[in-house]
Every structure is written in C-alpha cells, then in structure tokens.
C-alpha positions as YAML, in Angstrom:
chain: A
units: angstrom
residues:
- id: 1
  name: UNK
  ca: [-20.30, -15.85, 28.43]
- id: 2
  name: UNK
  ca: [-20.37, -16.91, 31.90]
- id: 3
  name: UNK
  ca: [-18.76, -20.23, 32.71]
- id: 4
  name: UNK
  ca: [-21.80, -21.57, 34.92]
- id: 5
  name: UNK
  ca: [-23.77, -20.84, 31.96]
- id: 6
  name: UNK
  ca: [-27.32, -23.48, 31.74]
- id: 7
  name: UNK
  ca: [-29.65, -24.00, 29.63]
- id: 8
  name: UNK
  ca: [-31.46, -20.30, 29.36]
- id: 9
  name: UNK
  ca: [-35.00, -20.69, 29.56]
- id: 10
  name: UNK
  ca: [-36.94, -19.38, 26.35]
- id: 11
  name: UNK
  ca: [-39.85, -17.31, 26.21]
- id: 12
  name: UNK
  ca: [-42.88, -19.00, 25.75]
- id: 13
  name: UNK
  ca: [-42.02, -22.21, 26.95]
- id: 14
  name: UNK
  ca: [-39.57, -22.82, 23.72]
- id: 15
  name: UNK
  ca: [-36.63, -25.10, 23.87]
- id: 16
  name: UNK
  ca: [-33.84, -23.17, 24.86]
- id: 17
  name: UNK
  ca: [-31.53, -21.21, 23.41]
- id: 18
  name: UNK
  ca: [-28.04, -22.38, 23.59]
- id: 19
  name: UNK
  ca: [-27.26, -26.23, 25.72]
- id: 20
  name: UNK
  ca: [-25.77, -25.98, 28.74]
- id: 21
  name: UNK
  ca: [-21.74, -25.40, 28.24]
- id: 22
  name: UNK
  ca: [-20.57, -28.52, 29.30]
- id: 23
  name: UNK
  ca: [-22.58, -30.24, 27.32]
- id: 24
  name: UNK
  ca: [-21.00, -27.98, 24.24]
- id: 25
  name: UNK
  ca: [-17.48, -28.75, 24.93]
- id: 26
  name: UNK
  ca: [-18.73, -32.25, 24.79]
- id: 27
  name: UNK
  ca: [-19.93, -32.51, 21.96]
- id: 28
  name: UNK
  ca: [-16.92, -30.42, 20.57]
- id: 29
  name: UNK
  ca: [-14.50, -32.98, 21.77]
- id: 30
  name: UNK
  ca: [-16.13, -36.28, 20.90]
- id: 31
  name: UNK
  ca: [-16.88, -34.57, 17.41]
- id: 32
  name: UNK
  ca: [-13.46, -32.86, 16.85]
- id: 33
  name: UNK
  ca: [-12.57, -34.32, 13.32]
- id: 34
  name: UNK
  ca: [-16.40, -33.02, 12.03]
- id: 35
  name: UNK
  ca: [-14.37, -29.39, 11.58]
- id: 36
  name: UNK
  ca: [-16.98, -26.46, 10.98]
- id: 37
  name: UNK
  ca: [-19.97, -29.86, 10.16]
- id: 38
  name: UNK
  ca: [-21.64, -29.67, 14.16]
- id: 39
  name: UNK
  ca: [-24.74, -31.90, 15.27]
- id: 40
  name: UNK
  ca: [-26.91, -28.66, 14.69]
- id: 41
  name: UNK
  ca: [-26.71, -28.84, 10.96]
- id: 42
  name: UNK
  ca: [-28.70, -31.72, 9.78]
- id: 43
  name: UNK
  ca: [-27.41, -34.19, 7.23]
- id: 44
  name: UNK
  ca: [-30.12, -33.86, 4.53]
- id: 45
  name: UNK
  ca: [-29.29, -29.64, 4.81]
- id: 46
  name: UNK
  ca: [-25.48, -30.23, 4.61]
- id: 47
  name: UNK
  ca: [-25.80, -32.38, 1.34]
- id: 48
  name: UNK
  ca: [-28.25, -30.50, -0.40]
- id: 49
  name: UNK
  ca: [-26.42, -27.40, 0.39]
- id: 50
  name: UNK
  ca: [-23.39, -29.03, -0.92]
- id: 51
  name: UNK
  ca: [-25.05, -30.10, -4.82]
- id: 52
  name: UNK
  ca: [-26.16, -26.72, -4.51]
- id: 53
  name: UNK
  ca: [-22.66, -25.29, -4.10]
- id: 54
  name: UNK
  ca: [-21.08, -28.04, -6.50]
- id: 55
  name: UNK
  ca: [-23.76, -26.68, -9.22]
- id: 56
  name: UNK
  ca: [-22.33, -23.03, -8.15]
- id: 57
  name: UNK
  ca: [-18.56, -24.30, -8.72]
- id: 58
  name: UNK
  ca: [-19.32, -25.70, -12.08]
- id: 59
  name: UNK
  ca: [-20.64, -23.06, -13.11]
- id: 60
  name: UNK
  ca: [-17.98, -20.58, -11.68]
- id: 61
  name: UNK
  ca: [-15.22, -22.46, -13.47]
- id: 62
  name: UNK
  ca: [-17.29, -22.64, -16.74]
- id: 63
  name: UNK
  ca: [-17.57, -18.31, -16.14]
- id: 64
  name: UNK
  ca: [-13.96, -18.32, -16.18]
- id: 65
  name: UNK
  ca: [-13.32, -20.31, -19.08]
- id: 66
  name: UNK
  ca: [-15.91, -18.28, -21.02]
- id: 67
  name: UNK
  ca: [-14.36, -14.90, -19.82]
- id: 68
  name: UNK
  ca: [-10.44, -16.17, -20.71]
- id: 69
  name: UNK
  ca: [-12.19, -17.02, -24.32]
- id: 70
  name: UNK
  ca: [-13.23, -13.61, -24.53]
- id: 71
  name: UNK
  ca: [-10.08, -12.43, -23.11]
- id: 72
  name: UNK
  ca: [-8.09, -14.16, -25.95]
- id: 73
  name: UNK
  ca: [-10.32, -13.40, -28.68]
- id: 74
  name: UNK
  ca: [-10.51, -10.14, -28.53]
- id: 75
  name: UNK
  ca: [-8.88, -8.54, -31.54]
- id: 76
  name: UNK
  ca: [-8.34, -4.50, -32.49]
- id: 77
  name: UNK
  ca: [-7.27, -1.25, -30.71]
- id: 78
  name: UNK
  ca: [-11.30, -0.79, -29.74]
- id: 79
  name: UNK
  ca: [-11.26, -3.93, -27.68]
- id: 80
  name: UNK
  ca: [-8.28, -3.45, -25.40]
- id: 81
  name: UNK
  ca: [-10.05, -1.92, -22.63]
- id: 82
  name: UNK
  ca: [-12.74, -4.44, -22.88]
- id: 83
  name: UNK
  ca: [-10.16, -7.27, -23.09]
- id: 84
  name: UNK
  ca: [-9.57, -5.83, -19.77]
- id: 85
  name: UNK
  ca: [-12.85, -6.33, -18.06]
- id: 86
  name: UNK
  ca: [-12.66, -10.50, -19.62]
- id: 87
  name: UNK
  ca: [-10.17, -10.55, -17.96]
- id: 88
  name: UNK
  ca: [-10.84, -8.69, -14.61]
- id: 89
  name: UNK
  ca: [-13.82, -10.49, -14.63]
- id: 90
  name: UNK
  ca: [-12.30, -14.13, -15.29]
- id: 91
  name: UNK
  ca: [-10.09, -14.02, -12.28]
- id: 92
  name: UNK
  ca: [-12.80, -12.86, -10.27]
- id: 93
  name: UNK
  ca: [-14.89, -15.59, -11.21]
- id: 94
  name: UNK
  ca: [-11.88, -18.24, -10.32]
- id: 95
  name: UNK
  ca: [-11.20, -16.58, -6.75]
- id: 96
  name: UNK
  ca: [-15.54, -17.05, -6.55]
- id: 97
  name: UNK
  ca: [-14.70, -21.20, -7.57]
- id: 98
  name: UNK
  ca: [-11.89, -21.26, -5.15]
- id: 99
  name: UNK
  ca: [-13.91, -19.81, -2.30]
- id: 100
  name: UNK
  ca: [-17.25, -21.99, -3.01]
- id: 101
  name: UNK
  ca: [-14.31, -24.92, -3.33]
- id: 102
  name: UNK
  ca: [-12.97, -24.32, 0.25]
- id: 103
  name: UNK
  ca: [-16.67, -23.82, 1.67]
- id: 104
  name: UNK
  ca: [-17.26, -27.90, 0.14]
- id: 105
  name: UNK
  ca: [-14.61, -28.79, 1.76]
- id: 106
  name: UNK
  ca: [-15.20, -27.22, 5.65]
- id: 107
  name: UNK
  ca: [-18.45, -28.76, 4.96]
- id: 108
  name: UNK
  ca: [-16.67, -32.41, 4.72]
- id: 109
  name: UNK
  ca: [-16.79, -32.90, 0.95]
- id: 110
  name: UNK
  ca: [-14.77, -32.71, -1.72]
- id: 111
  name: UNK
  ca: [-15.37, -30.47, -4.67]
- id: 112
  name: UNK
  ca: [-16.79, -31.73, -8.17]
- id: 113
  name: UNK
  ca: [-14.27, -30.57, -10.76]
- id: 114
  name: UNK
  ca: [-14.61, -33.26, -12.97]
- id: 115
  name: UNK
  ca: [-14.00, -31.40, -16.45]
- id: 116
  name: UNK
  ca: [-16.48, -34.37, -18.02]
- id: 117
  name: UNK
  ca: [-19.68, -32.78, -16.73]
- id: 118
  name: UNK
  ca: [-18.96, -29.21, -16.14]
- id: 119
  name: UNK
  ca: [-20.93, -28.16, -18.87]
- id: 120
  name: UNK
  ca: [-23.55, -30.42, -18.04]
- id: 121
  name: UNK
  ca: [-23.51, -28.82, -13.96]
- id: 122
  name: UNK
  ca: [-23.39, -25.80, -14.38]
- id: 123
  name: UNK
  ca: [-26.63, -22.67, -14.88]
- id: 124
  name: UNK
  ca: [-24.31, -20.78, -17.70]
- id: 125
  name: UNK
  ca: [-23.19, -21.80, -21.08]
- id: 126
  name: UNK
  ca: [-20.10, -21.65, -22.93]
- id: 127
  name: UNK
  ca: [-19.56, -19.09, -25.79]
- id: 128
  name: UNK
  ca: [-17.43, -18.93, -28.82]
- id: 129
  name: UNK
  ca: [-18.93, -15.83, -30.64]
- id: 130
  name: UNK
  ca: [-16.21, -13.71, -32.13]
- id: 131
  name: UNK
  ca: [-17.73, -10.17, -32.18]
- id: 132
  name: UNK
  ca: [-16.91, -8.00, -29.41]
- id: 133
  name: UNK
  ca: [-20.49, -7.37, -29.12]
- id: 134
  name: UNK
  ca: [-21.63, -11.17, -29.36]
- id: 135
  name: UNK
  ca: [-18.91, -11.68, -26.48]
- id: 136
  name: UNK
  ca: [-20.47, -9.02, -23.74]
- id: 137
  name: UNK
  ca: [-24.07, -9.73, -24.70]
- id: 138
  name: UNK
  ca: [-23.15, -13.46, -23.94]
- id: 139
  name: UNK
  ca: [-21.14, -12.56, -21.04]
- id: 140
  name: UNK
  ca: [-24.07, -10.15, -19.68]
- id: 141
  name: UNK
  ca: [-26.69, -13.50, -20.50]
- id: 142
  name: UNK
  ca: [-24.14, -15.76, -17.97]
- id: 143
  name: UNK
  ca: [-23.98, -12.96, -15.20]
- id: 144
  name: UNK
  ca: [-27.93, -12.17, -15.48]
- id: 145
  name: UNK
  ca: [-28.61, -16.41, -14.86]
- id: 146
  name: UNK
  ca: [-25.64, -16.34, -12.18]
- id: 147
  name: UNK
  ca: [-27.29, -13.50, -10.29]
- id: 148
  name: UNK
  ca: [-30.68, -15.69, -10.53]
- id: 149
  name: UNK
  ca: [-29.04, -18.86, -9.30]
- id: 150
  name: UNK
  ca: [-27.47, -17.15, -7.04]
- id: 151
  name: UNK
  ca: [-30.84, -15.43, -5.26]
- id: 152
  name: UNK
  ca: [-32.39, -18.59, -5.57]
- id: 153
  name: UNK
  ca: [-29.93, -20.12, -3.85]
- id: 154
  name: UNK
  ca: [-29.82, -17.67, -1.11]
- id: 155
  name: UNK
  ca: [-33.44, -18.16, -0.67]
- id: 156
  name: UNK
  ca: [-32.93, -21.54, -0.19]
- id: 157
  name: UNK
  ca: [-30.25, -21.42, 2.43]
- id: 158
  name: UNK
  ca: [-32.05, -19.25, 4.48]
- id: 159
  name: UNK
  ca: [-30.93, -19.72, 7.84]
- id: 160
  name: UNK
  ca: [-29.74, -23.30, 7.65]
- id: 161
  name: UNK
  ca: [-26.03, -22.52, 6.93]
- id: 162
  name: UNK
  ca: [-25.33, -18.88, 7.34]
- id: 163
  name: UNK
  ca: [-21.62, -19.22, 6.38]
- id: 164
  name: UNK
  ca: [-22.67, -20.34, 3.18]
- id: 165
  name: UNK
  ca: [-25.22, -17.87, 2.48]
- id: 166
  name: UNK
  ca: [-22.94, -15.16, 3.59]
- id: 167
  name: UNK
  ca: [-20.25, -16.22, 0.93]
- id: 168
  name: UNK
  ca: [-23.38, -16.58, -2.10]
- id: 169
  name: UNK
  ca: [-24.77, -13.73, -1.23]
- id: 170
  name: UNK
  ca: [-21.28, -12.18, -1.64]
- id: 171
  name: UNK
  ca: [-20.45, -13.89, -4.49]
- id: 172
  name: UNK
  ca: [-24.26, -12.39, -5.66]
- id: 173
  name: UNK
  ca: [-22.97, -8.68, -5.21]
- id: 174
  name: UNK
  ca: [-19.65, -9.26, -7.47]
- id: 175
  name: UNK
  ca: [-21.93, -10.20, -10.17]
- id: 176
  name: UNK
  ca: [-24.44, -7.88, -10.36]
- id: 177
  name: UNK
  ca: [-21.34, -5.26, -10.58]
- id: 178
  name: UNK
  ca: [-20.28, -7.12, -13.45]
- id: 179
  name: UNK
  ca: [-23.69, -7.30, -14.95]
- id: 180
  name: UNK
  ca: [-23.61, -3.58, -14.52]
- id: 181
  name: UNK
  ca: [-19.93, -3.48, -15.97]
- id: 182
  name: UNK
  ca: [-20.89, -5.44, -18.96]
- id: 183
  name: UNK
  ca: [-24.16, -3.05, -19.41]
- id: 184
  name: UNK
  ca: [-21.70, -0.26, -19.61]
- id: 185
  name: UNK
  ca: [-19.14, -1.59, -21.77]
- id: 186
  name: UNK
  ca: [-22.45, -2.34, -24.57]
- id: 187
  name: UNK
  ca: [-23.60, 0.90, -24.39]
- id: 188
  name: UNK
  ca: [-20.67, 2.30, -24.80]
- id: 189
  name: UNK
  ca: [-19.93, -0.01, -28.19]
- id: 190
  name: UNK
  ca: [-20.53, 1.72, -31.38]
- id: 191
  name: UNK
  ca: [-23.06, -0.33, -33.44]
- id: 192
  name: UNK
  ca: [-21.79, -2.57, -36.29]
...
C-alpha cells in the first residue's frame, strides 16, 4: 500500500473502504494495549463471540475428559487399537481447548475453566458406559452435537470476527474426521 494512501472512494456512494492511513496508525497507537480487540469490532460482537467460545471451551475440555475415560476403560486385546483413537482423539480435543483458550484471550478475556460448571457449559455430556460399543456410540453422539455447535456457531460469526471463525471452522473439520473415525471403528465392532 501506498503511503499517501486516502480514503478510497466506494462505488455507489458507500463509505469507504479502508480510513485514511494516518488516521490508522492513530488509532493503532492510542489503542496499543487493545492487542488484536480494534475499534472495528463492536463490543456487543466481541462478548457474544466470547460466551460463544467459552461454551466451545467447556465443552472441548469436557470431550477430553470423556475421551481419557474411554481411554482408561478400555479393557481386552480387541480394544487396543480403539484405545488408540480415545486417545488420539482426547489430545486433539485439548490442543482444540487450548487454541479456543488463546483466541479468549487475544480477544481481552480470560477463559472460563471453572471445573464447577463445565458440565453445566458445555453442548456434550459426560459418559461412563463400560462397553466398548457404549463408549464409541457415546463418543460418535458428542462429535455429531460438536459438529452442530460448531456450524451454528460459524453461522453466527459470519463475518464479524474472521479469526475466530477461521479457527471453529477448523476446529469443525477435525471433528467431522473423528465422527467419521468413530463410524469406522463401530462398523468394524463385532456385535455383542
């Protein structure tokens, strides 16, 4: 971008498209300790896409417990492999929480991990079934609800905070493979 860059007239008589670059570096300056949070994102979007994420971290973080449950439970030469995938899966689901974690804090919050109303926060449920098959068909319940939240939430977004939509909709395409993992793993599960 050119240095003697102005405000660019729009077409149709629209306000413009970017403010004039001094202006910008103003604003940057007098705003510094506002990190990644500029005057362009508007305070009712920024808190309402932080619940949002805080509902997507408590529910990460209940995925993970769920998944090391599984992992841990998981008994016989049969399950070994898919003691595997709980696992696989449960450290995916924590490097999801620590990524939706960081994102709450660039957007000047902190992150809700207060263990008291996980449960209550988050879309999936905790599961203490004992059969292998009980354990991926609640497993494969969690990931089909995450994938929902998850669209929903993208939908929401839209275009007010591309960062964040960027990282769901990211998130979104991990679990859908696991969904698809999980489908696998069930078929593939002789019958009791």
């Amino acid at each position: 971008m050119s240095s003697n860059l102005k405000e660019m007239p729009a077409s149709g008589g629209d306000q413009a498209f970017m403010s004039d670059l001094t202006a910008l570096r103003n604003r940057a300056r007098e705003q510094i300790m506002r990190g990644a949070v500029t005057p362009s994102f508007a305070e009712s979007d920024r808190k309402a896409i932080v619940e949002l994420l805080n509902t997507a971290l408590a529910t990460e973080i209940v995925c993970v417990l769920r998944y090391k449950r599984h992992y841990y439970a998981t008994h016989g030469i049969r399950a070994k492999f898919v003691s595997a995938e709980f696992l696989e899966h449960a450290n995916e689901e924590q490097a999801h929480a620590d990524r939706i974690a960081e994102r709450i804090v660039q957007l000047g919050e902190d992150p809700d991990l207060n263990p008291a109303t996980l449960l209550s926060r988050s879309h999936a449920e905790y599961d203490e079934q004992t059969s292998l098959r009980d354990m991926l068909e609640a497993d494969l319940v969690a990931e089909r609800i995450a994938i929902e939240s998850y669209r929903e939430m993208v939908n929401f977004i839209g275009s007010k905070d591309p960062t964040s939509r960027r990282l769901l909709e990211s998130i979104l395409a991990q679990e859908e493979e696991h969904a698809e993992d999980l489908v696998d793993l069930l078929e593939d599960l002789p019958k009791d």
